CSV table of C-alpha atoms in Angstrom, one decimal:
chain,number,residue,atom,x,y,z
A,1,MET,CA,10.5,9.5,-176.6
A,2,VAL,CA,13.9,9.2,-175.2
A,3,ASP,CA,13.7,11.0,-171.5
A,4,GLN,CA,16.7,13.8,-171.9
A,5,SER,CA,17.0,13.7,-167.7
A,6,VAL,CA,18.0,9.8,-167.7
A,7,THR,CA,20.1,10.1,-171.0
A,8,LYS,CA,22.0,12.8,-169.1
A,9,LYS,CA,22.4,10.7,-166.0
A,10,ARG,CA,24.1,8.5,-167.5
A,11,ARG,CA,26.5,9.7,-169.0
A,12,LEU,CA,27.7,11.7,-165.6
A,13,SER,CA,27.2,8.0,-164.7
A,14,ASN,CA,29.9,6.2,-167.1
A,15,GLY,CA,31.9,10.0,-167.1
A,16,THR,CA,32.1,9.3,-162.9
A,17,ALA,CA,33.5,5.5,-163.5
A,18,THR,CA,36.2,6.1,-165.8
A,19,THR,CA,37.4,9.4,-163.9
A,20,LYS,CA,37.6,6.0,-160.6
A,21,GLU,CA,39.2,3.9,-163.4
A,22,ALA,CA,42.0,6.4,-164.1
A,23,ALA,CA,43.0,7.7,-160.9
A,24,ALA,CA,42.7,3.8,-159.7
A,25,HIS,CA,44.9,3.0,-162.5
A,26,THR,CA,47.4,6.2,-161.2
A,27,GLN,CA,47.3,5.3,-157.4
A,28,GLU,CA,48.4,1.7,-159.3
A,29,LYS,CA,51.2,3.2,-160.3
A,30,LEU,CA,52.2,5.5,-158.3
A,31,ASP,CA,52.4,2.9,-155.7
A,32,GLU,CA,54.8,0.0,-158.1
A,33,LEU,CA,57.2,3.7,-158.5
A,34,ILE,CA,57.2,4.3,-154.8
A,35,LYS,CA,58.4,0.6,-153.9
A,36,ARG,CA,61.3,0.7,-156.3
A,37,PHE,CA,62.1,4.0,-154.8
A,38,ASP,CA,62.1,2.2,-151.8
A,39,SER,CA,63.7,-0.9,-153.1
A,40,VAL,CA,66.3,1.2,-154.5
A,41,GLY,CA,67.0,2.9,-151.0
A,42,GLU,CA,67.5,-0.1,-149.2
A,43,SER,CA,70.1,-1.6,-151.8
A,44,ILE,CA,71.9,1.8,-151.4
A,45,VAL,CA,72.7,1.4,-147.1
A,46,LYS,CA,73.6,-2.1,-148.3
A,47,GLU,CA,76.0,-1.4,-151.0
A,48,LEU,CA,77.3,1.3,-148.5
A,49,PRO,CA,79.9,-0.8,-146.8
A,50,SER,CA,81.7,-1.9,-150.3
A,51,LEU,CA,81.3,1.7,-151.5
A,52,ILE,CA,83.5,2.7,-148.9
A,53,LEU,CA,86.2,-0.8,-149.2
A,54,ASP,CA,86.0,-0.3,-153.4
A,55,LEU,CA,87.5,3.4,-152.4
A,56,GLU,CA,89.9,3.3,-150.2
A,57,GLU,CA,91.7,-0.3,-152.1
A,58,ARG,CA,91.9,2.4,-155.3
A,59,LEU,CA,93.1,5.2,-153.6
A,60,PRO,CA,96.7,4.3,-153.5
A,61,LYS,CA,96.2,3.1,-157.7
A,62,ILE,CA,95.1,6.1,-158.4
A,63,PHE,CA,97.3,8.7,-156.6
A,64,THR,CA,100.7,6.4,-157.2
A,65,ARG,CA,102.6,9.9,-156.8
A,66,THR,CA,104.7,9.2,-153.0
A,67,GLU,CA,106.2,12.8,-153.3
A,68,ASP,CA,105.5,15.5,-150.8
A,69,ILE,CA,104.0,18.9,-152.0
A,70,VAL,CA,107.5,20.5,-152.9
A,71,GLU,CA,109.3,17.5,-154.8
A,72,LEU,CA,106.3,16.7,-156.7
A,73,GLU,CA,106.1,20.1,-157.7
A,74,ASP,CA,110.0,20.2,-159.2
A,75,ALA,CA,109.2,17.1,-160.7
A,76,PHE,CA,106.3,18.7,-162.1
A,77,ALA,CA,108.7,21.7,-163.1
A,78,LYS,CA,110.8,19.4,-164.6
A,79,LYS,CA,108.3,17.9,-167.1
A,80,GLU,CA,105.0,18.2,-167.3
A,81,CYS,CA,105.1,21.8,-166.4
A,82,SER,CA,108.4,22.7,-168.2
A,83,SER,CA,108.6,25.4,-170.8
A,84,GLU,CA,108.7,22.9,-173.7
A,85,GLY,CA,105.9,20.8,-171.9
A,86,ILE,CA,103.9,24.1,-171.7
A,87,GLN,CA,104.4,24.3,-175.1
A,88,SER,CA,103.1,21.5,-176.4
A,89,GLY,CA,99.8,22.4,-175.7
A,90,LYS,CA,98.7,20.2,-173.5
A,91,PRO,CA,97.7,19.5,-170.3
A,92,ASN,CA,99.6,17.7,-167.3
A,93,PRO,CA,98.4,14.2,-167.8
A,94,VAL,CA,98.7,13.6,-163.8
A,95,ILE,CA,96.1,15.6,-163.0
A,96,VAL,CA,93.7,15.2,-165.6
A,97,GLU,CA,93.7,11.7,-165.0
A,98,ALA,CA,93.0,12.0,-161.6
A,99,ASN,CA,90.7,14.8,-162.0
A,100,ARG,CA,88.6,12.4,-164.2
A,101,ILE,CA,88.2,9.8,-161.7
A,102,VAL,CA,87.4,12.2,-158.9
A,103,THR,CA,84.9,13.7,-161.5
A,104,LYS,CA,83.3,10.6,-161.8
A,105,GLU,CA,83.7,9.6,-158.2
A,106,PHE,CA,81.6,12.9,-157.5
A,107,ASP,CA,78.8,12.4,-159.6
A,108,LYS,CA,78.0,8.7,-158.7
A,109,ALA,CA,78.3,9.9,-155.1
A,110,SER,CA,75.5,12.8,-155.7
A,111,GLU,CA,73.7,10.7,-157.4
A,112,LYS,CA,73.6,8.0,-154.8
A,113,LEU,CA,73.1,10.7,-152.1
A,114,SER,CA,70.2,12.0,-154.1
A,115,LYS,CA,68.2,8.4,-153.9
A,116,LEU,CA,69.0,8.0,-150.4
A,117,GLN,CA,67.8,11.4,-149.4
A,118,ARG,CA,64.6,10.1,-151.5
A,119,PHE,CA,64.5,6.9,-149.1
A,120,VAL,CA,64.5,9.1,-146.1
A,121,LEU,CA,61.9,11.7,-146.8
A,122,MET,CA,59.2,8.6,-148.0
A,123,HIS,CA,59.0,7.3,-144.6
A,124,VAL,CA,58.4,11.0,-142.7
A,125,PRO,CA,55.6,10.2,-140.6
A,126,ARG,CA,52.5,11.9,-140.2
A,127,GLU,CA,52.7,15.3,-138.2
A,128,GLU,CA,51.5,14.2,-134.4
A,129,ASP,CA,52.0,15.4,-130.9
A,130,GLY,CA,54.5,13.2,-129.3
A,131,ASN,CA,56.9,10.3,-130.1
A,132,ASN,CA,58.9,12.9,-132.5
A,133,PHE,CA,62.3,11.0,-131.5
A,134,GLY,CA,62.5,9.5,-134.8
A,135,VAL,CA,60.9,11.7,-136.5
A,136,GLU,CA,64.1,13.8,-135.2
A,137,VAL,CA,66.4,11.6,-136.3
A,138,GLN,CA,65.3,11.2,-139.8
A,139,ALA,CA,65.2,15.2,-140.0
A,140,GLN,CA,68.8,15.3,-139.0
A,141,PHE,CA,70.4,13.0,-141.4
A,142,ASN,CA,68.3,14.2,-144.1
A,143,GLY,CA,70.0,17.4,-143.0
A,144,LYS,CA,73.2,16.3,-143.3
A,145,LEU,CA,72.5,14.4,-146.7
A,146,GLY,CA,71.1,17.9,-148.0
A,147,GLU,CA,74.9,19.1,-146.7
A,148,TYR,CA,76.7,16.4,-148.4
A,149,LEU,CA,74.4,17.3,-151.5
A,150,LYS,CA,76.2,20.8,-151.5
A,151,TRP,CA,79.6,20.0,-151.1
A,152,CYS,CA,79.3,17.4,-153.8
A,153,ASP,CA,78.4,20.5,-156.2
A,154,ASP,CA,80.6,22.8,-154.8
A,155,THR,CA,83.9,20.5,-155.5
A,156,GLN,CA,82.6,19.3,-158.7
A,157,ASP,CA,82.5,23.5,-159.2
A,158,GLU,CA,86.2,24.0,-158.0
A,159,ASN,CA,88.0,21.1,-160.1
A,160,LYS,CA,86.1,23.1,-163.3
A,161,VAL,CA,88.0,26.5,-162.3
A,162,TYR,CA,91.7,24.6,-161.7
A,163,HIS,CA,92.2,24.2,-165.6
A,164,GLN,CA,90.7,28.2,-166.0
A,165,ALA,CA,93.1,29.1,-163.6
A,166,ARG,CA,96.0,27.3,-165.0
A,167,ALA,CA,95.1,28.9,-168.2
A,168,GLU,CA,95.5,32.5,-167.3
A,169,ILE,CA,98.4,31.6,-165.8
A,170,ILE,CA,99.8,30.1,-169.2
A,171,ARG,CA,98.5,33.1,-171.1
A,172,GLN,CA,100.8,35.6,-169.6
A,173,MET,CA,103.7,33.3,-170.6
A,174,GLU,CA,103.4,34.7,-173.8
A,175,PHE,CA,106.5,32.7,-175.7
A,176,GLU,CA,107.1,35.4,-178.3
A,177,ARG,CA,109.9,34.9,-179.3
A,178,ALA,CA,112.4,38.1,-180.5
A,179,VAL,CA,115.9,38.0,-182.4
A,180,GLU,CA,119.2,38.5,-181.0
A,181,GLU,CA,121.7,39.2,-183.5
A,182,ARG,CA,125.8,39.2,-182.9
A,183,GLU,CA,128.4,40.7,-185.1
A,184,THR,CA,131.7,38.9,-184.9
A,185,VAL,CA,135.0,41.0,-186.1
A,186,CYS,CA,138.0,38.5,-186.6
A,187,GLU,CA,141.6,40.2,-187.6
A,188,LYS,CA,144.6,37.4,-188.6
A,189,GLU,CA,147.0,37.9,-190.7
A,190,ASP,CA,146.3,41.6,-191.9
A,191,LYS,CA,143.1,40.6,-192.9
A,192,VAL,CA,139.5,41.7,-191.1
A,193,THR,CA,136.5,39.5,-191.1
A,194,THR,CA,133.2,40.3,-190.2
A,195,SER,CA,130.6,37.5,-189.1
A,196,LYS,CA,127.3,38.1,-187.9
A,197,ALA,CA,125.3,35.4,-186.2
A,198,THR,CA,121.4,35.5,-184.9
A,199,LYS,CA,119.1,33.3,-182.8
A,200,SER,CA,116.4,33.3,-181.7
A,201,VAL,CA,115.8,34.0,-177.1
A,202,VAL,CA,112.5,34.2,-175.5
A,203,ASN,CA,111.4,37.7,-174.7
A,204,VAL,CA,109.5,36.9,-171.5
A,205,PRO,CA,111.9,37.9,-168.5
A,206,GLN,CA,109.1,36.5,-166.0
A,207,LEU,CA,109.4,33.2,-167.5
A,208,GLY,CA,110.7,31.2,-164.7
A,209,ASP,CA,108.3,32.7,-162.2
A,210,LEU,CA,105.5,31.6,-164.2
A,211,LEU,CA,106.9,28.2,-165.0
A,212,SER,CA,107.6,28.1,-161.2
A,213,TYR,CA,103.5,29.2,-160.4
A,214,VAL,CA,102.1,26.5,-162.9
A,215,SER,CA,104.1,24.0,-161.2
A,216,ARG,CA,103.1,24.3,-157.9
A,217,HIS,CA,99.5,25.3,-159.1
A,218,ASP,CA,99.6,21.7,-160.4
A,219,ALA,CA,101.1,20.2,-157.5
A,220,LEU,CA,98.3,21.5,-155.2
A,221,GLN,CA,95.5,20.2,-157.8
A,222,TYR,CA,97.4,16.6,-157.3
A,223,PHE,CA,97.1,16.6,-153.2
A,224,THR,CA,93.8,18.2,-153.6
A,225,LEU,CA,91.9,15.9,-155.8
A,226,LYS,CA,93.6,13.3,-153.2
A,227,ASN,CA,92.2,15.0,-150.2
A,228,GLU,CA,88.8,15.2,-151.9
A,229,LEU,CA,88.9,11.4,-152.3
A,230,GLN,CA,89.4,10.7,-149.0
A,231,GLU,CA,87.0,13.0,-147.8
A,232,LEU,CA,84.4,11.2,-150.0
A,233,ILE,CA,85.2,8.0,-148.5
A,234,SER,CA,85.0,9.6,-145.3
A,235,MET,CA,81.7,10.6,-146.5
A,236,TYR,CA,80.2,7.7,-147.0
A,237,LEU,CA,81.6,6.2,-143.8
A,238,HIS,CA,79.3,7.9,-142.0
A,239,CYS,CA,76.4,7.3,-143.4
A,240,TYR,CA,77.1,3.6,-143.0
A,241,ILE,CA,77.8,4.2,-139.4
A,242,TYR,CA,75.0,6.8,-139.0
A,243,LEU,CA,72.1,4.1,-140.8
A,244,LYS,CA,74.0,1.4,-138.5
A,245,ASN,CA,72.8,3.2,-135.4
A,246,ASN,CA,69.8,4.7,-136.5
A,247,TYR,CA,68.7,2.3,-139.5
A,248,GLU,CA,64.8,1.6,-137.1
A,249,LYS,CA,64.4,5.3,-136.4
A,250,ILE,CA,64.7,6.3,-140.0
A,251,ARG,CA,62.8,3.1,-141.5
A,252,TRP,CA,60.1,3.5,-139.3
A,253,PRO,CA,60.2,6.3,-136.8
A,254,ARG,CA,57.2,5.7,-135.1
A,255,GLY,CA,57.3,1.9,-134.8
A,256,LYS,CA,57.2,-1.0,-137.5
A,257,SER,CA,53.1,-0.5,-137.2
A,258,GLU,CA,53.3,3.0,-139.4
A,259,GLY,CA,54.6,0.7,-142.2
A,260,MET,CA,56.2,2.9,-145.4
A,261,ASN,CA,54.4,6.4,-144.0
A,262,MET,CA,53.3,7.6,-147.5
A,263,HIS,CA,50.2,9.3,-145.7
A,264,MET,CA,48.7,11.1,-148.7
A,265,TYR,CA,46.0,12.7,-146.8
């Protein structure tokens, strides 16, 4: 006869062993993931100088216009923002191309900032009394990274609004055409001849002002995009300088003996 109590103990023992194996496997996978995250963070730290130099070199190639904002407005008014340019239904290609590049750069920056912030958080040590200067440095840098992330998101949103605002300006133009008729009477050699001529005219009295408005709108956006890319370089530069001066405090806030500072319990 089988002892039911013994069988039950064996089942419990087997279940406990299986649970421990699963937990060990999960922990092993988590440790591997943490090491990978750490490696990614380190690579971004090393990549910062090349990001700065690359953007600084590309900036004049992206923004090739040499006019000031008033001169650029006049240039846009003659072509991209002229009546013909607007009625073509195409957006300003100069702004579209610059906006596309800036959007990609800010998207890339957001991804790198998120991974860098994760790298910093991974090395936050266990809370203890005393010896917290390195922890304060970590917290300060982490807070700055959070501000930069928000700035990147806000900038992306603002650049989207540009197209909406431009569309609203163009909508007010209402390129409707009215027909104007003129009758001409000619008396010659006791003969009277009458002729009529018709032509289409633009029936938008405020069109000139609206065209100037959209030209200024585009010129301002051009320089806004240029300034945003310059500010992105400054952001990378600040991260680089801060990490260069405080790397050990961020990586090992209480000294190298603490390792990765990943205390779970």
